[in-house]
Coordinates of C-alpha atoms in Angstrom, one line a residue:
M1 CA 107.2 83.5 139.1
N2 CA 106.3 86.5 137.0
T3 CA 102.6 87.4 137.3
T4 CA 102.4 87.8 133.6
N5 CA 102.8 84.1 133.1
L6 CA 99.8 81.9 132.3
T7 CA 98.8 78.4 133.3
I8 CA 97.2 76.5 130.5
K9 CA 95.3 73.2 131.1
P10 CA 96.8 70.2 129.4
T11 CA 93.6 69.6 127.5
M12 CA 93.9 73.0 125.8
R13 CA 97.5 72.6 124.7
I14 CA 98.6 71.9 121.1
Q15 CA 101.8 70.5 119.6
A16 CA 104.3 72.9 118.0
F17 CA 104.0 70.8 114.8
Y18 CA 100.6 72.5 114.1
L19 CA 102.2 76.0 113.9
F20 CA 103.1 75.1 110.3
F21 CA 99.5 74.8 109.4
I22 CA 98.3 77.7 111.6
M23 CA 100.8 80.2 110.2
N24 CA 100.1 79.3 106.6
S25 CA 96.3 79.1 106.9
I26 CA 95.8 82.4 108.8
Q27 CA 97.9 84.2 106.1
T28 CA 96.5 82.5 103.0
G29 CA 93.1 84.0 102.7
S30 CA 91.3 86.4 100.3
G31 CA 94.4 88.6 100.1
I32 CA 96.3 86.3 97.9
M33 CA 93.6 86.4 95.2
G34 CA 94.5 90.0 94.4
V35 CA 98.0 90.7 95.8
P36 CA 99.9 90.3 92.4
R37 CA 98.0 93.3 91.1
Y38 CA 99.0 95.6 94.0
I39 CA 102.6 94.6 94.0
F40 CA 102.9 94.9 90.2
M41 CA 101.5 98.4 90.3
E42 CA 104.4 99.5 92.4
A43 CA 107.4 97.3 91.3
R44 CA 106.1 96.3 87.8
Q45 CA 108.0 93.3 86.4
D46 CA 110.3 93.2 89.4
A47 CA 107.3 92.5 91.7
W48 CA 108.7 89.1 92.5
I49 CA 111.7 90.8 94.2
S50 CA 109.3 92.7 96.4
V51 CA 107.7 89.4 97.5
L52 CA 111.1 88.1 98.5
I53 CA 111.9 91.2 100.5
A54 CA 108.5 91.0 102.3
G55 CA 109.2 87.4 103.0
L56 CA 112.6 88.1 104.6
L57 CA 111.1 90.9 106.7
A58 CA 108.3 88.6 107.9
H59 CA 110.9 86.0 109.0
L60 CA 112.8 88.8 110.8
V61 CA 109.6 89.9 112.6
M62 CA 108.8 86.3 113.5
A63 CA 112.2 85.9 115.0
A64 CA 111.6 89.1 117.0
M65 CA 108.3 87.7 118.3
F66 CA 110.0 84.5 119.5
A67 CA 112.8 86.6 121.1
I68 CA 110.1 88.6 123.0
L69 CA 108.1 85.6 124.1
N70 CA 111.2 83.6 125.2
H71 CA 112.0 86.3 127.8
Y72 CA 109.1 85.0 129.8
E73 CA 108.2 81.6 131.1
N74 CA 104.8 81.2 129.5
T75 CA 102.9 84.3 128.4
D76 CA 101.3 86.1 125.5
I77 CA 101.6 89.7 124.1
L78 CA 99.0 90.9 126.6
G79 CA 101.2 89.7 129.5
V80 CA 104.3 91.2 127.9
Q81 CA 102.5 94.6 127.5
T82 CA 101.3 94.5 131.1
D83 CA 104.9 93.8 132.3
L84 CA 106.3 96.7 130.2
F85 CA 103.6 99.4 130.3
G86 CA 101.4 98.6 133.3
K87 CA 97.8 97.4 133.5
W88 CA 95.9 100.3 132.0
I89 CA 98.1 101.0 129.0
A90 CA 98.3 97.2 128.3
K91 CA 94.5 97.1 128.4
L92 CA 94.3 99.9 125.9
L93 CA 96.8 98.2 123.6
G94 CA 94.9 95.0 123.9
T95 CA 91.7 96.7 123.0
I96 CA 93.4 98.1 119.9
Y97 CA 94.3 94.5 119.0
I98 CA 90.6 93.5 119.3
I99 CA 89.4 96.3 117.0
Y100 CA 92.2 95.6 114.5
F101 CA 91.6 91.8 114.3
F102 CA 87.8 92.4 113.9
F103 CA 88.4 94.6 110.9
V104 CA 90.9 92.1 109.4
L105 CA 88.1 89.5 109.9
L106 CA 85.5 91.8 108.3
S107 CA 87.7 92.6 105.3
V108 CA 88.3 88.9 104.6
T109 CA 84.6 88.2 104.9
M110 CA 83.5 91.1 102.7
D111 CA 86.1 90.3 100.1
Y112 CA 85.1 86.6 99.8
I113 CA 81.4 87.5 99.6
Q114 CA 82.2 89.9 96.8
V115 CA 84.1 87.2 94.9
V116 CA 81.2 84.8 95.3
Q117 CA 78.7 87.4 94.0
T118 CA 80.9 88.2 91.1
F119 CA 81.8 84.7 89.9
I120 CA 78.9 82.5 91.0
F121 CA 75.8 84.2 92.5
P122 CA 75.5 87.8 91.4
R123 CA 72.0 88.2 92.7
M124 CA 72.5 86.4 96.0
S125 CA 72.2 88.6 99.1
A126 CA 75.3 89.3 101.1
W127 CA 73.2 88.6 104.2
V128 CA 72.7 85.0 103.1
L129 CA 76.4 84.4 102.3
G130 CA 77.4 86.2 105.5
L131 CA 75.1 84.0 107.6
V132 CA 76.5 80.8 106.1
L133 CA 80.1 81.9 106.9
V134 CA 79.2 83.2 110.4
L135 CA 77.4 79.9 111.4
L136 CA 80.4 77.9 110.3
I137 CA 82.7 80.2 112.3
V138 CA 80.6 80.1 115.4
Y139 CA 80.4 76.3 115.3
A140 CA 84.1 75.9 115.0
V141 CA 85.2 78.5 117.6
M142 CA 82.6 77.3 120.1
S143 CA 84.3 73.9 120.1
G144 CA 87.6 75.4 121.3
L145 CA 91.1 76.1 120.1
R146 CA 92.0 72.5 119.5
V147 CA 89.0 71.9 117.2
A148 CA 89.8 75.2 115.4
V149 CA 93.4 74.0 114.9
G150 CA 92.1 70.6 113.7
I151 CA 89.9 72.2 111.1
T152 CA 92.9 74.2 110.0
F153 CA 95.0 71.1 109.6
I154 CA 92.3 69.2 107.6
F155 CA 91.4 72.1 105.3
F156 CA 95.0 72.7 104.5
F157 CA 95.2 69.4 102.7
L158 CA 91.7 69.6 101.2
S159 CA 92.6 72.9 99.5
L160 CA 96.2 72.3 98.5
W161 CA 95.2 70.5 95.3
L162 CA 94.2 73.9 93.8
L163 CA 97.8 74.7 93.0
I164 CA 98.0 71.9 90.5
F165 CA 95.5 73.7 88.2
L166 CA 97.8 76.7 87.7
Y167 CA 99.8 74.6 85.3
K168 CA 97.8 75.8 82.3
S169 CA 98.6 79.5 83.0
V170 CA 102.3 78.6 83.2
T171 CA 102.1 77.3 79.6
Y172 CA 100.9 80.7 78.4
M173 CA 103.5 82.7 80.3
E174 CA 105.7 85.2 78.3
I175 CA 109.3 85.5 79.5
T176 CA 109.5 89.0 77.9
H177 CA 107.0 90.3 80.6
F178 CA 109.9 90.1 83.1
Q179 CA 112.2 92.3 81.0
P180 CA 114.1 94.4 81.7
L181 CA 115.2 92.9 85.0
L182 CA 116.0 95.1 88.0
A183 CA 114.3 98.1 86.4
A184 CA 112.4 99.1 89.6
S185 CA 114.1 101.5 92.0
P186 CA 114.7 100.5 95.7
S187 CA 111.8 102.7 96.8
E188 CA 109.5 101.0 94.3
L189 CA 110.6 97.5 95.5
L190 CA 110.0 98.5 99.1
R191 CA 106.5 99.9 98.3
G192 CA 105.7 96.7 96.6
A193 CA 106.9 94.8 99.6
R194 CA 104.7 96.9 101.8
H195 CA 101.7 96.1 99.6
T196 CA 102.5 92.4 100.2
S197 CA 101.9 92.9 103.9
Y198 CA 98.1 92.3 103.7
S199 CA 98.8 88.7 102.6
Y200 CA 101.0 88.2 105.7
L201 CA 98.5 89.6 108.2
G202 CA 97.9 86.9 110.8
I203 CA 101.5 86.4 111.7
E204 CA 100.6 88.1 115.0
I205 CA 98.7 84.9 116.1
L206 CA 102.1 83.7 117.4
F207 CA 101.8 86.4 120.1
F208 CA 98.5 84.8 121.4
I209 CA 98.8 81.1 120.7
Y210 CA 102.3 80.7 122.1
P211 CA 101.2 79.9 125.7
F212 CA 99.1 77.0 124.4
I213 CA 102.1 75.2 122.8
S214 CA 103.2 72.3 124.9
N215 CA 106.7 71.8 123.4
K216 CA 107.9 75.4 122.9
E217 CA 111.5 74.3 122.2
K218 CA 110.3 73.0 118.9
A219 CA 108.1 75.9 117.9
K220 CA 110.5 78.0 115.7
L221 CA 111.0 75.5 112.9
P222 CA 107.3 74.8 112.0
A223 CA 106.4 78.4 112.4
H224 CA 109.1 79.6 110.0
L225 CA 108.3 76.8 107.6
G226 CA 104.7 77.8 107.5
L227 CA 105.7 81.4 106.9
A228 CA 108.1 80.2 104.1
L229 CA 105.2 78.3 102.5
T230 CA 103.1 81.5 102.5
T231 CA 106.0 83.4 100.8
F232 CA 106.2 80.6 98.2
F233 CA 102.5 80.8 97.5
I234 CA 102.6 84.6 97.0
L235 CA 105.8 84.3 94.9
L236 CA 104.2 81.6 92.7
V237 CA 101.0 83.5 91.9
T238 CA 102.9 86.8 91.4
V239 CA 105.4 85.2 88.9
I240 CA 102.6 83.5 87.0
S241 CA 100.4 86.6 86.9
I242 CA 103.3 88.7 85.6
G243 CA 104.1 86.1 82.9
Y244 CA 100.5 85.5 81.9
F245 CA 99.0 89.0 81.8
S246 CA 100.4 91.8 79.7
P247 CA 101.8 94.8 81.6
G248 CA 98.6 96.7 80.7
E249 CA 96.2 93.9 81.7
L250 CA 97.4 93.0 85.2
P251 CA 96.6 96.4 86.8
E252 CA 93.0 96.0 85.5
Q253 CA 92.4 92.6 87.2
V254 CA 90.9 92.9 90.6
W255 CA 91.4 89.2 91.4
P256 CA 94.1 88.0 88.9
V257 CA 94.7 84.7 90.7
L258 CA 91.0 83.7 90.1
V259 CA 91.3 84.6 86.4
L260 CA 94.3 82.2 86.2
F261 CA 92.0 79.4 87.2
K262 CA 89.3 80.6 84.9
I263 CA 91.2 79.5 81.8
V264 CA 91.1 75.9 82.9
E265 CA 88.4 74.0 81.1
Y266 CA 87.1 70.5 81.5
S267 CA 84.1 69.1 79.5
V268 CA 82.7 67.4 82.6
I269 CA 82.9 70.6 84.8
G270 CA 82.1 73.5 82.5
R271 CA 83.3 76.6 84.4
F272 CA 86.3 75.6 86.5
D273 CA 86.5 79.0 88.2
V274 CA 83.1 78.3 89.9
L275 CA 84.6 75.2 91.5
V276 CA 87.7 77.2 92.6
V277 CA 85.6 80.0 94.2
T278 CA 83.6 77.3 96.0
E279 CA 86.6 75.4 97.1
W280 CA 88.2 78.7 98.2
M281 CA 85.9 78.7 101.2
M282 CA 88.2 75.9 102.6
V283 CA 91.1 78.3 102.2
I284 CA 89.6 81.3 104.0
L285 CA 87.5 79.5 106.6
P286 CA 90.4 78.5 108.8
N287 CA 91.7 82.1 108.4
M288 CA 88.3 83.5 109.7
I289 CA 88.0 80.9 112.5
L290 CA 91.5 81.7 113.9
L291 CA 90.9 85.4 113.7
T292 CA 87.6 85.0 115.6
W293 CA 89.2 82.9 118.2
I294 CA 91.9 85.6 118.8
I295 CA 89.2 88.2 119.3
T296 CA 87.3 86.2 121.8
Y297 CA 90.5 85.2 123.6
I298 CA 91.8 88.7 123.9
T299 CA 88.4 90.0 125.2
K300 CA 88.3 87.2 127.8
R301 CA 91.9 87.9 129.0
L302 CA 91.3 91.7 129.2
Y303 CA 87.7 92.0 130.4
H304 CA 87.0 88.6 131.9
V305 CA 84.0 87.9 129.7
Q306 CA 83.1 84.4 128.6
Q307 CA 84.4 83.6 125.2
R308 CA 81.0 82.2 124.1
K309 CA 79.3 85.5 124.9
V310 CA 82.0 87.4 123.0
L311 CA 81.7 85.0 120.1
Y312 CA 78.0 85.8 119.7
V313 CA 78.6 89.5 119.7
V314 CA 81.4 89.2 117.1
A315 CA 79.1 87.0 115.0
V316 CA 76.3 89.6 115.0
L317 CA 78.7 92.5 114.2
L318 CA 80.4 90.5 111.5
L319 CA 77.0 89.6 109.9
I320 CA 75.8 93.2 110.0
G321 CA 79.1 94.5 108.6
A322 CA 79.2 92.0 105.8
G323 CA 75.5 92.5 105.0
I324 CA 75.3 96.3 104.8
T325 CA 78.6 96.8 103.0
K326 CA 77.8 96.4 99.3
H327 CA 79.7 99.0 97.3
E328 CA 83.0 97.7 95.9
Y329 CA 84.8 101.1 96.5
F330 CA 83.9 101.0 100.2
I331 CA 85.1 97.4 100.5
L332 CA 88.4 98.3 98.8
Q333 CA 88.8 101.2 101.2
I334 CA 88.4 99.0 104.2
I335 CA 90.9 96.5 102.8
D336 CA 93.4 99.2 102.1
T337 CA 93.0 100.7 105.6
V338 CA 93.4 97.3 107.2
A339 CA 96.5 96.6 105.1
A340 CA 98.0 100.0 106.0
T341 CA 97.3 99.5 109.7
G342 CA 98.4 95.8 109.7
F343 CA 101.8 96.8 108.4
W344 CA 102.4 98.8 111.6
V345 CA 100.7 96.3 113.9
A346 CA 102.2 93.1 112.5
F347 CA 105.6 94.3 111.1
V348 CA 106.7 97.4 112.9
Y349 CA 105.3 97.0 116.5
P350 CA 107.2 93.8 117.3
L351 CA 110.5 95.3 116.2
I352 CA 109.8 98.3 118.5
L353 CA 108.8 96.0 121.3
L354 CA 111.9 93.8 121.3
P355 CA 114.4 96.4 122.5
L356 CA 112.0 97.5 125.2
V357 CA 111.8 93.9 126.4
W358 CA 115.6 93.6 126.4
M359 CA 115.9 96.8 128.4
K360 CA 113.3 95.7 130.9
S361 CA 115.0 92.3 131.3
K362 CA 118.4 93.9 131.8
W363 CA 116.9 96.3 134.4
K364 CA 115.4 93.4 136.3
R365 CA 118.7 91.5 136.4
R366 CA 120.5 94.6 137.7
K367 CA 117.8 95.0 140.3
R368 CA 118.1 91.4 141.5
G369 CA 121.9 91.8 141.6
G370 CA 121.5 94.9 143.7
V371 CA 119.2 93.2 146.2
K372 CA 121.7 90.3 146.6
T373 CA 124.5 92.6 147.4

């Protein structure tokens, strides 16, 4: 048996069915609130085409991930890297993953805190909001992967109803905002697709959660369906945003999706956008929980440190980062940097890794054949 393979206790395994919820929940976070603006700034009224291109690329990357993992009996990306590059390079690459996932987590946390301060509590300290989020994350991750996945499953249904209230924005859409069709150049469409990548970050969780899936032969369908649902969500909010906002308004909206909810009014509620921002915690919390679990898992695998100890360190660093980062420009810079880095980590790296795995597998078969002869 290959030394890169892992043995997972039956009590820690999950069914492949949950990949649908895991994939969608880890991708549907704070990024979707502002992504229509960034895509529109590159591809204008053809931004919806960029979303479809990004979705197709994400499915291609996921297929590459499955192809990489299926070359081994039961391992994760850390085991794959060890097999390909050796112990020390694999540890370096794994450490890069830790740093990367932490900054993804930090960007999601800071972005949501900024939204809460803008729409609900402008005078509330970021330290207080950060502490609430960190305590919820620690409680969930400390209970283990299966509890984290259970929370993801429940919160998916508790937050899905938000889509219903986009109906009013649809009634105000102008079809002329989509004209002329196909005006964007191929390079503009590709740049728009690249800006969509921030909303797809988290697809890499497949590399780490794969060993915990008990029925791996059924993993592909729910994972791809979860990714398809993410693409549908991004496409939906992008199309509505283009149709609702004028070409001059959309680039000025930092969180256009939240503004779409803001126009909904009910006499018994008052400001509906306040309810949406509050409910959005159920959207981003599974995202943050899964990201934190990945960080603790990688650190345990690489450095043999208890996940609980790593969790406490991550919680403190996250709270400090969220508390001291207050300027909008700096927050946007972190998000842009994470998005740019994430494109290479999530989309490009698996496509580079796949041919290396193929070559290593072919070399091993030749070596075994040579020994037999």
